[in-house]
Amino acid sequence: MHNNFKKLTLVAAVAAVAFASQANAGGYQINEQSVSGQGYGHAGRSSNVHDATIVYGNPAGMSFLDRAQITAGGTFLSVDTDISNVSANRTLDAGVIGGGAPVGTQVPVGAIPGTNDGDMVPGTLVPFAFYAHPVNEQLAFGFGVYAPFGSKTEYEDTFQGRYFGDYTELRVVSAQPTVSYRFNEQWSAGIGITYNQVEGELRRQLPSSAAFNAAGDIDSRVEGDDDGWGYNLGVIYQPVPETTLGLTYRSAVDYELEGTFQATDPLGNVVRADTASLDLTTPETVNFSLTQQMTDRLKLMFGASWVRWSQFEEISIIGSQGNEITNEQQNYSNAWAFASGGEYQLTPTLALRAGVTLDFTPTNDQDRSVRIPSDERRIFSVGAGWSPTPDLTLDFAYSYLTERSTFVEQDRQDLLASAQTGGVPVGGATYSADYKNEAHGFGAQLTYRF
């Protein structure tokens, strides 16, 4: 199984955020581990015990289930991006322009040829599966497989910002055995141990001539993979049967990714190759939520999540000789998300849900890049749960995400270094553009109780 992850890239493991940033939670975190929860905006993630997806939401919640059950499903994410007001320019050393030696000062010489199609995020299905088994009224065991982090962006070959990044892919898959214990009618606690495997790929282009034509670009990419261990802790407090409070802590996970760096010219010749390594820490998260049973039919929920994104300061890829292959500053800030939602039991077999989520971005205006063109967002969700029999429930949900318009402004002056220039960079590139992102999420899941 480990060999299946060998194709992941290093930098993507930390920088592949454009997809998750636009379609899910802040940064490159994924929220899609429950379709029943998606219907009310994940507002009751740590407190609403509905099905086996509580294995992820709050390990302590398994003790509140009345029998064994399995829940499996997924959410299909479709992201639309509009890129406008683009300015992309190339620069050359003033001395080289005059036919002489480099003087160390670059000046603009014209636009970078290319396009800005947008919609660089392909449609993606995010699946999950959970099993929960109450042993008795106090003890319960469970297991889950899901994706806590992930992203993919793929710009067109002629993208004008290709010298800052044109392809990023990340996938983290977690397996989580879980146990919970209910001490009394009010208190329950749980713990889950996570085994996580990461794979990813990061690419950007390098010009081979002062013309900066896409057909002559050198393809530069970094790949790598690793695995790591983490844990989840959860507690549930139910002061009265109508009120449930939940608190969940998900640990950070440390990775030491090892992989390869390779640059290939348009003819397929490898012009440079090396090993590569990257230290990566996926952030810790804390979620608090409240579920209040208002009437026999109406349930309201509120949730707040905090992510320690401040650990993500830079993407630094190191070669075999200790040389830095690439460095991309990120300087993320810790971020909050808030959600409110509700569920109404319309009939004994049909429940209707709705929710709103406000998700604040960890990115900043100075360091935002074409890999991370995201900002603060609002998510509106609706859903339904249909139970044709007491043993079977089918859940469906739809979410619409709209993001505040944002901008990207980048520049670099480390291009066109060659033997002819003595290894000195004599060219550079600038790229600025406005981004407007929106996304649609379509979810379906099945729960079967034994």
Short mmCIF file of C-alpha atoms in Angstrom, two decimals:
data_model
loop_
_atom_site.label_atom_id
_atom_site.label_comp_id
_atom_site.label_asym_id
_atom_site.label_seq_id
_atom_site.Cartn_x
_atom_site.Cartn_y
_atom_site.Cartn_z
CA MET A 1 0.00 0.00 0.00
CA HIS A 2 2.86 2.34 0.83
CA ASN A 3 4.14 2.07 -2.76
CA ASN A 4 0.93 3.59 -4.06
CA PHE A 5 1.94 6.87 -2.47
CA LYS A 6 5.38 7.18 -4.07
CA LYS A 7 4.17 9.59 -6.73
CA LEU A 8 3.25 12.44 -4.38
CA THR A 9 5.22 15.63 -4.48
CA LEU A 10 6.86 17.39 -1.61
CA VAL A 11 5.84 20.90 -2.13
CA ALA A 12 2.32 19.89 -3.02
CA ALA A 13 2.03 18.25 0.32
CA VAL A 14 2.25 21.64 1.90
CA ALA A 15 1.44 24.05 -0.84
CA ALA A 16 -1.31 22.27 -2.68
CA VAL A 17 -3.93 24.46 -1.28
CA ALA A 18 -5.77 26.08 -4.10
CA PHE A 19 -8.35 23.31 -4.37
CA ALA A 20 -8.99 22.83 -0.69
CA SER A 21 -8.86 26.54 -0.11
CA GLN A 22 -11.64 27.17 -2.55
CA ALA A 23 -13.79 24.10 -2.02
CA ASN A 24 -13.43 23.15 1.59
CA ALA A 25 -12.02 24.58 4.78
CA GLY A 26 -9.27 27.18 5.12
CA GLY A 27 -5.81 26.34 3.82
CA TYR A 28 -5.69 22.83 2.36
CA GLN A 29 -7.93 21.23 4.98
CA ILE A 30 -10.93 19.13 3.87
CA ASN A 31 -14.29 19.16 5.65
CA GLU A 32 -16.02 16.44 3.64
CA GLN A 33 -16.21 13.54 6.11
CA SER A 34 -19.99 13.53 6.64
CA VAL A 35 -22.89 14.22 4.28
CA SER A 36 -25.42 14.29 7.12
CA GLY A 37 -23.24 16.96 8.76
CA GLN A 38 -22.78 18.80 5.45
CA GLY A 39 -26.54 19.42 5.35
CA TYR A 40 -26.38 21.69 8.40
CA GLY A 41 -22.99 23.20 7.56
CA HIS A 42 -21.11 20.92 10.00
CA ALA A 43 -22.44 23.13 12.78
CA GLY A 44 -22.84 20.21 15.19
CA ARG A 45 -19.70 18.35 14.20
CA SER A 46 -18.57 17.59 17.78
CA SER A 47 -21.97 17.36 19.48
CA ASN A 48 -24.62 15.95 17.14
CA VAL A 49 -24.52 12.14 17.30
CA HIS A 50 -26.36 11.07 14.17
CA ASP A 51 -24.47 8.17 12.59
CA ALA A 52 -21.05 6.51 12.37
CA THR A 53 -19.41 9.67 10.97
CA ILE A 54 -19.15 10.76 14.62
CA VAL A 55 -15.97 8.62 14.62
CA TYR A 56 -14.38 11.61 12.90
CA GLY A 57 -16.50 14.39 14.38
CA ASN A 58 -15.96 13.42 18.02
CA PRO A 59 -14.67 10.00 19.15
CA ALA A 60 -16.61 10.37 22.42
CA GLY A 61 -19.90 10.33 20.52
CA MET A 62 -19.78 6.62 19.67
CA SER A 63 -20.90 5.81 23.22
CA PHE A 64 -24.20 7.59 22.50
CA LEU A 65 -25.10 5.32 19.57
CA ASP A 66 -27.62 2.58 20.37
CA ARG A 67 -26.27 -0.10 17.99
CA ALA A 68 -23.53 -0.95 15.51
CA GLN A 69 -23.62 0.85 12.17
CA ILE A 70 -21.61 1.60 9.07
CA THR A 71 -21.69 4.88 7.15
CA ALA A 72 -20.10 5.39 3.74
CA GLY A 73 -20.40 8.09 1.11
CA GLY A 74 -18.72 11.03 -0.53
CA THR A 75 -19.02 14.59 -1.76
CA PHE A 76 -18.36 15.65 -5.34
CA LEU A 77 -16.77 19.10 -5.50
CA SER A 78 -17.03 21.38 -8.52
CA VAL A 79 -15.05 24.64 -8.39
CA ASP A 80 -15.40 27.64 -10.70
CA THR A 81 -12.70 30.33 -10.86
CA ASP A 82 -12.72 33.59 -12.78
CA ILE A 83 -9.38 35.35 -13.38
CA SER A 84 -9.46 39.00 -14.45
CA ASN A 85 -7.40 42.21 -14.57
CA VAL A 86 -4.26 40.26 -15.41
CA SER A 87 -0.83 41.80 -15.74
CA ALA A 88 2.04 39.42 -16.59
CA ASN A 89 5.43 40.78 -17.63
CA ARG A 90 8.93 39.49 -18.23
CA THR A 91 12.10 41.30 -17.20
CA LEU A 92 15.71 41.09 -18.44
CA ASP A 93 19.01 42.30 -17.13
CA ALA A 94 19.81 45.76 -18.48
CA GLY A 95 23.33 44.71 -19.42
CA VAL A 96 22.13 41.66 -21.36
CA ILE A 97 19.61 43.78 -23.26
CA GLY A 98 22.50 45.95 -24.42
CA GLY A 99 24.46 42.90 -25.55
CA GLY A 100 26.92 42.98 -22.68
CA ALA A 101 27.52 41.28 -19.34
CA PRO A 102 24.86 41.17 -16.58
CA VAL A 103 24.82 44.29 -14.41
CA GLY A 104 22.36 43.00 -11.80
CA THR A 105 19.46 45.30 -12.66
CA GLN A 106 16.39 43.90 -14.45
CA VAL A 107 13.93 46.02 -16.42
CA PRO A 108 10.54 45.17 -18.03
CA VAL A 109 10.74 44.09 -21.67
CA GLY A 110 7.16 43.07 -22.48
CA ALA A 111 4.27 40.83 -21.63
CA ILE A 112 4.57 37.11 -20.97
CA PRO A 113 2.78 35.27 -23.78
CA GLY A 114 -0.08 33.16 -22.50
CA THR A 115 -3.67 32.77 -21.31
CA ASN A 116 -5.76 32.90 -18.13
CA ASP A 117 -8.62 30.47 -18.58
CA GLY A 118 -9.36 29.96 -14.87
CA ASP A 119 -11.41 26.94 -13.73
CA MET A 120 -8.14 25.15 -12.99
CA VAL A 121 -9.65 22.85 -10.36
CA PRO A 122 -11.00 19.57 -11.78
CA GLY A 123 -14.15 18.03 -10.36
CA THR A 124 -13.20 15.68 -7.52
CA LEU A 125 -14.97 13.09 -5.39
CA VAL A 126 -13.98 13.01 -1.70
CA PRO A 127 -15.02 9.61 -0.24
CA PHE A 128 -15.17 8.33 3.35
CA ALA A 129 -16.26 5.28 5.35
CA PHE A 130 -16.82 4.75 9.09
CA TYR A 131 -17.87 1.92 11.38
CA ALA A 132 -19.01 2.28 15.01
CA HIS A 133 -19.75 -0.59 17.38
CA PRO A 134 -21.18 -0.01 20.87
CA VAL A 135 -20.08 -2.98 23.01
CA ASN A 136 -22.35 -2.06 25.90
CA GLU A 137 -23.91 1.07 27.39
CA GLN A 138 -20.48 2.48 28.24
CA LEU A 139 -17.84 1.15 25.83
CA ALA A 140 -17.70 1.55 22.05
CA PHE A 141 -15.16 0.92 19.30
CA GLY A 142 -14.95 2.37 15.81
CA PHE A 143 -12.85 2.75 12.67
CA GLY A 144 -12.71 5.28 9.86
CA VAL A 145 -10.97 5.96 6.55
CA TYR A 146 -11.13 9.51 5.20
CA ALA A 147 -9.20 12.43 3.67
CA PRO A 148 -8.36 15.23 6.15
CA PHE A 149 -6.25 17.26 3.71
CA GLY A 150 -6.10 17.47 -0.06
CA SER A 151 -6.02 19.67 -3.14
CA LYS A 152 -5.49 19.76 -6.86
CA THR A 153 -5.03 22.60 -9.32
CA GLU A 154 -4.10 22.27 -12.97
CA TYR A 155 -3.74 25.40 -15.05
CA GLU A 156 -3.59 25.27 -18.83
CA ASP A 157 -0.15 24.81 -20.48
CA THR A 158 -0.04 28.45 -21.60
CA PHE A 159 -1.09 29.96 -18.25
CA GLN A 160 0.61 33.36 -17.87
CA GLY A 161 1.44 32.65 -14.22
CA ARG A 162 3.11 29.29 -15.02
CA TYR A 163 6.52 30.49 -13.77
CA PHE A 164 5.03 30.68 -10.25
CA GLY A 165 3.18 27.34 -10.42
CA ASP A 166 0.94 25.55 -12.91
CA TYR A 167 0.18 22.20 -11.27
CA THR A 168 -0.28 21.23 -7.64
CA GLU A 169 -1.68 18.01 -6.22
CA LEU A 170 -1.97 16.80 -2.64
CA ARG A 171 -3.67 13.81 -1.05
CA VAL A 172 -3.62 12.75 2.58
CA VAL A 173 -5.46 9.55 3.52
CA SER A 174 -6.05 8.67 7.17
CA ALA A 175 -7.05 5.44 8.89
CA GLN A 176 -8.39 5.86 12.44
CA PRO A 177 -9.14 3.15 15.02
CA THR A 178 -11.18 4.71 17.84
CA VAL A 179 -12.47 3.91 21.31
CA SER A 180 -14.88 5.79 23.57
CA TYR A 181 -16.17 5.36 27.12
CA ARG A 182 -19.31 6.83 28.68
CA PHE A 183 -18.76 7.49 32.36
CA ASN A 184 -22.37 8.37 33.20
CA GLU A 185 -25.46 9.97 31.65
CA GLN A 186 -23.65 13.30 31.24
CA TRP A 187 -20.01 12.58 30.32
CA SER A 188 -18.24 10.61 27.61
CA ALA A 189 -14.65 10.67 26.32
CA GLY A 190 -12.93 9.15 23.31
CA ILE A 191 -9.60 8.83 21.54
CA GLY A 192 -8.62 7.94 18.00
CA ILE A 193 -5.16 7.09 16.67
CA THR A 194 -4.56 8.15 13.07
CA TYR A 195 -2.15 6.63 10.57
CA ASN A 196 -1.69 9.09 7.70
CA GLN A 197 -0.11 8.74 4.27
CA VAL A 198 0.63 11.75 2.06
CA GLU A 199 1.39 12.04 -1.63
CA GLY A 200 1.59 15.05 -3.91
CA GLU A 201 3.14 16.83 -6.88
CA LEU A 202 4.27 20.39 -7.52
CA ARG A 203 5.20 21.80 -10.91
CA ARG A 204 6.19 25.14 -12.33
CA GLN A 205 7.73 26.17 -15.65
CA LEU A 206 11.08 27.80 -16.38
CA PRO A 207 11.70 29.84 -19.56
CA SER A 208 14.48 28.64 -21.82
CA SER A 209 14.83 31.91 -23.76
CA ALA A 210 14.18 35.61 -23.37
CA ALA A 211 10.99 35.18 -25.44
CA PHE A 212 9.29 33.27 -22.56
CA ASN A 213 7.32 31.14 -25.02
CA ALA A 214 5.41 28.24 -23.43
CA ALA A 215 6.52 25.84 -26.18
CA GLY A 216 10.13 26.21 -25.06
CA ASP A 217 9.59 26.04 -21.30
CA ILE A 218 11.44 23.63 -19.04
CA ASP A 219 9.14 21.59 -16.82
CA SER A 220 10.32 21.64 -13.20
CA ARG A 221 8.69 19.36 -10.65
CA VAL A 222 9.23 17.97 -7.16
CA GLU A 223 7.77 14.69 -5.90
CA GLY A 224 7.83 12.85 -2.60
CA ASP A 225 5.83 11.01 0.04
CA ASP A 226 5.79 10.03 3.70
CA ASP A 227 3.57 8.75 6.47
CA GLY A 228 3.00 9.85 10.04
CA TRP A 229 0.98 9.24 13.19
CA GLY A 230 -1.46 11.52 14.98
CA TYR A 231 -4.38 11.35 17.37
CA ASN A 232 -7.82 12.77 18.12
CA LEU A 233 -9.30 13.48 21.53
CA GLY A 234 -12.96 14.17 22.20
CA VAL A 235 -15.33 14.81 25.08
CA ILE A 236 -19.11 15.16 25.23
CA TYR A 237 -21.08 16.73 28.07
CA GLN A 238 -24.86 16.43 28.22
CA PRO A 239 -26.13 18.42 31.23
CA VAL A 240 -29.74 17.65 30.28
CA PRO A 241 -31.09 15.30 27.58
CA GLU A 242 -31.97 18.26 25.33
CA THR A 243 -28.51 19.88 25.40
CA THR A 244 -25.26 18.36 24.13
CA LEU A 245 -21.85 20.06 24.12
CA GLY A 246 -18.87 18.58 22.30
CA LEU A 247 -15.16 19.39 22.15
CA THR A 248 -12.66 17.73 19.82
CA TYR A 249 -8.89 18.16 19.46
CA ARG A 250 -7.06 16.85 16.39
CA SER A 251 -3.28 16.74 16.72
CA ALA A 252 -0.71 18.09 14.30
CA VAL A 253 1.10 15.46 12.22
CA ASP A 254 4.79 15.78 11.38
CA TYR A 255 6.17 14.49 8.07
CA GLU A 256 9.66 14.27 6.61
CA LEU A 257 8.98 13.91 2.92
CA GLU A 258 11.68 12.39 0.76
CA GLY A 259 11.48 12.46 -3.01
CA THR A 260 12.97 13.72 -6.25
CA PHE A 261 13.44 16.94 -8.18
CA GLN A 262 13.63 16.90 -11.97
CA ALA A 263 13.74 19.52 -14.74
CA THR A 264 12.96 18.39 -18.29
CA ASP A 265 13.23 20.31 -21.56
CA PRO A 266 10.54 20.21 -24.31
CA LEU A 267 12.36 17.33 -26.05
CA GLY A 268 12.21 15.17 -22.94
CA ASN A 269 15.85 15.58 -21.94
CA VAL A 270 16.52 15.80 -18.20
CA VAL A 271 18.57 18.95 -17.71
CA ARG A 272 18.76 18.67 -13.92
CA ALA A 273 17.86 16.04 -11.34
CA ASP A 274 18.40 15.63 -7.62
CA THR A 275 16.89 14.18 -4.48
CA ALA A 276 14.67 16.47 -2.45
CA SER A 277 13.37 16.68 1.10
CA LEU A 278 10.80 18.73 2.96
CA ASP A 279 9.67 19.05 6.56
CA LEU A 280 5.90 19.36 6.75
CA THR A 281 3.48 19.69 9.66
CA THR A 282 -0.25 19.53 9.04
CA PRO A 283 -1.92 21.78 11.63
CA GLU A 284 -3.74 20.91 14.82
CA THR A 285 -7.42 21.80 15.08
CA VAL A 286 -9.95 22.37 17.85
CA ASN A 287 -13.71 22.16 17.33
CA PHE A 288 -16.45 23.09 19.78
CA SER A 289 -20.13 22.63 19.04
CA LEU A 290 -23.52 22.80 20.73
CA THR A 291 -26.64 20.84 19.82
CA GLN A 292 -29.96 21.96 21.32
CA GLN A 293 -33.17 19.97 20.93
CA MET A 294 -35.76 22.76 20.74
CA THR A 295 -38.86 20.58 20.23
CA ASP A 296 -39.56 16.97 19.37
CA ARG A 297 -39.00 17.89 15.73
CA LEU A 298 -36.58 20.83 15.72
CA LYS A 299 -32.87 20.70 16.54
CA LEU A 300 -30.47 23.66 16.36
CA MET A 301 -26.68 23.57 16.25
CA PHE A 302 -23.72 25.94 16.52
CA GLY A 303 -20.04 25.22 15.95
CA ALA A 304 -16.66 26.99 16.08
CA SER A 305 -13.36 25.64 14.76
CA TRP A 306 -9.82 26.92 15.25
CA VAL A 307 -6.84 25.81 13.12
CA ARG A 308 -3.23 26.53 14.04
CA TRP A 309 -2.13 27.51 10.54
CA SER A 310 0.68 29.73 11.91
CA GLN A 311 2.98 26.68 11.73
CA PHE A 312 2.87 26.96 7.93
CA GLU A 313 5.47 29.66 7.30
CA GLU A 314 7.23 28.54 4.13
CA ILE A 315 7.76 25.80 1.59
CA SER A 316 11.48 25.03 1.61
CA ILE A 317 12.70 22.15 -0.58
CA ILE A 318 16.26 21.00 0.12
CA GLY A 319 18.50 19.12 -2.33
CA SER A 320 21.10 16.41 -1.71
CA GLN A 321 23.91 18.89 -1.04
CA GLY A 322 21.90 21.00 1.39
CA ASN A 323 21.07 23.47 -1.38
CA GLU A 324 17.63 25.05 -1.43
CA ILE A 325 15.76 24.00 -4.57
CA THR A 326 12.83 26.29 -3.93
CA ASN A 327 11.46 28.55 -1.23
CA GLU A 328 7.92 29.92 -1.25
CA GLN A 329 6.89 32.10 1.68
CA GLN A 330 3.41 31.40 3.08
CA ASN A 331 3.25 33.04 6.54
CA TYR A 332 -0.20 31.72 7.37
CA SER A 333 -2.15 33.00 10.37
CA ASN A 334 -4.30 30.97 12.75
CA ALA A 335 -7.88 30.94 11.48
CA TRP A 336 -11.44 30.48 12.75
CA ALA A 337 -14.61 29.13 11.17
CA PHE A 338 -18.15 29.47 12.57
CA ALA A 339 -21.27 27.55 11.61
CA SER A 340 -24.96 27.59 12.50
CA GLY A 341 -27.51 25.05 11.36
CA GLY A 342 -30.64 23.14 12.10
CA GLU A 343 -32.57 19.96 11.43
CA TYR A 344 -36.35 19.55 11.23
CA GLN A 345 -37.99 16.13 11.40
CA LEU A 346 -40.73 16.67 8.82
CA THR A 347 -42.08 13.12 9.03
CA PRO A 348 -40.97 10.03 10.99
CA THR A 349 -38.85 9.03 7.98
CA LEU A 350 -37.71 12.40 6.53
CA ALA A 351 -35.45 15.04 8.12
CA LEU A 352 -34.64 18.39 6.47
CA ARG A 353 -31.44 20.34 7.20
CA ALA A 354 -29.86 23.72 6.49
CA GLY A 355 -26.77 25.59 7.64
CA VAL A 356 -24.48 28.58 7.08
CA THR A 357 -20.69 28.62 7.58
CA LEU A 358 -18.30 31.58 7.76
CA ASP A 359 -14.73 30.49 7.03
CA PHE A 360 -11.86 32.94 7.53
CA THR A 361 -8.74 32.56 5.41
CA PRO A 362 -5.25 31.99 6.89
CA THR A 363 -3.58 33.59 3.85
CA ASN A 364 -2.40 37.20 3.59
CA ASP A 365 -2.32 39.77 0.80
CA GLN A 366 1.47 39.89 0.57
CA ASP A 367 2.20 36.17 0.24
CA ARG A 368 -0.92 34.94 -1.62
CA SER A 369 0.09 33.05 -4.75
CA VAL A 370 -1.36 31.36 -7.82
CA ARG A 371 -1.19 28.16 -5.78
CA ILE A 372 -3.33 29.71 -3.03
CA PRO A 373 -5.71 32.22 -4.67
CA SER A 374 -8.26 32.17 -1.84
CA ASP A 375 -9.84 34.48 0.70
CA GLU A 376 -12.66 34.53 3.24
CA ARG A 377 -15.75 32.56 2.27
CA ARG A 378 -19.38 31.87 3.05
CA ILE A 379 -20.94 28.44 2.63
CA PHE A 380 -24.69 27.79 2.38
CA SER A 381 -25.87 24.20 2.77
CA VAL A 382 -29.12 22.25 2.58
CA GLY A 383 -29.70 18.55 3.06
CA ALA A 384 -32.11 15.75 3.83
CA GLY A 385 -32.07 12.37 5.53
CA TRP A 386 -34.51 9.64 4.49
CA SER A 387 -34.96 6.48 6.57
CA PRO A 388 -37.20 4.04 4.67
CA THR A 389 -36.57 1.47 7.44
CA PRO A 390 -35.19 1.78 10.99
CA ASP A 391 -32.00 0.06 9.76
CA LEU A 392 -31.28 2.23 6.73
CA THR A 393 -30.77 5.97 6.21
CA LEU A 394 -29.89 7.78 2.98
CA ASP A 395 -28.49 11.30 3.34
CA PHE A 396 -28.11 13.93 0.63
CA ALA A 397 -26.67 17.44 0.77
CA TYR A 398 -25.80 20.40 -1.42
CA SER A 399 -23.43 23.25 -0.53
CA TYR A 400 -22.73 26.51 -2.33
CA LEU A 401 -19.51 28.33 -1.50
CA THR A 402 -18.90 31.93 -2.47
CA GLU A 403 -15.56 33.54 -1.76
CA ARG A 404 -14.63 37.18 -1.40
CA SER A 405 -12.84 38.48 -4.48
CA THR A 406 -9.12 38.49 -3.91
CA PHE A 407 -5.90 39.23 -5.76
CA VAL A 408 -2.49 37.70 -6.41
CA GLU A 409 0.66 39.73 -6.95
CA GLN A 410 4.00 37.92 -7.40
CA ASP A 411 7.43 38.57 -8.83
CA ARG A 412 10.70 36.67 -9.19
CA GLN A 413 14.13 37.51 -10.63
CA ASP A 414 15.83 34.11 -10.62
CA LEU A 415 15.18 32.98 -14.22
CA LEU A 416 17.35 32.37 -17.30
CA ALA A 417 20.45 31.29 -15.38
CA SER A 418 22.70 29.20 -17.65
CA ALA A 419 26.28 28.37 -18.49
CA GLN A 420 26.31 31.31 -20.91
CA THR A 421 25.48 33.71 -18.04
CA GLY A 422 27.87 32.07 -15.60
CA GLY A 423 24.96 30.71 -13.59
CA VAL A 424 23.70 34.25 -12.89
CA PRO A 425 19.92 34.80 -13.30
CA VAL A 426 19.34 37.44 -15.97
CA GLY A 427 15.56 37.24 -16.28
CA GLY A 428 12.46 37.53 -14.15
CA ALA A 429 8.68 37.50 -14.22
CA THR A 430 5.78 39.34 -12.60
CA TYR A 431 2.17 38.24 -12.36
CA SER A 432 -0.86 39.95 -10.84
CA ALA A 433 -4.54 39.13 -11.21
CA ASP A 434 -7.91 39.23 -9.49
CA TYR A 435 -9.47 35.88 -8.54
CA LYS A 436 -13.14 35.14 -7.86
CA ASN A 437 -13.90 31.62 -6.63
CA GLU A 438 -17.10 29.71 -6.05
CA ALA A 439 -17.80 26.02 -5.54
CA HIS A 440 -20.63 23.49 -5.48
CA GLY A 441 -20.62 20.35 -3.33
CA PHE A 442 -22.98 17.43 -3.95
CA GLY A 443 -22.98 14.78 -1.24
CA ALA A 444 -24.62 11.38 -0.71
CA GLN A 445 -24.13 8.75 1.99
CA LEU A 446 -25.68 5.54 3.26
CA THR A 447 -25.94 4.37 6.87
CA TYR A 448 -26.86 0.80 7.75
CA ARG A 449 -27.51 -0.25 11.34
CA PHE A 450 -27.03 -3.83 12.53
#
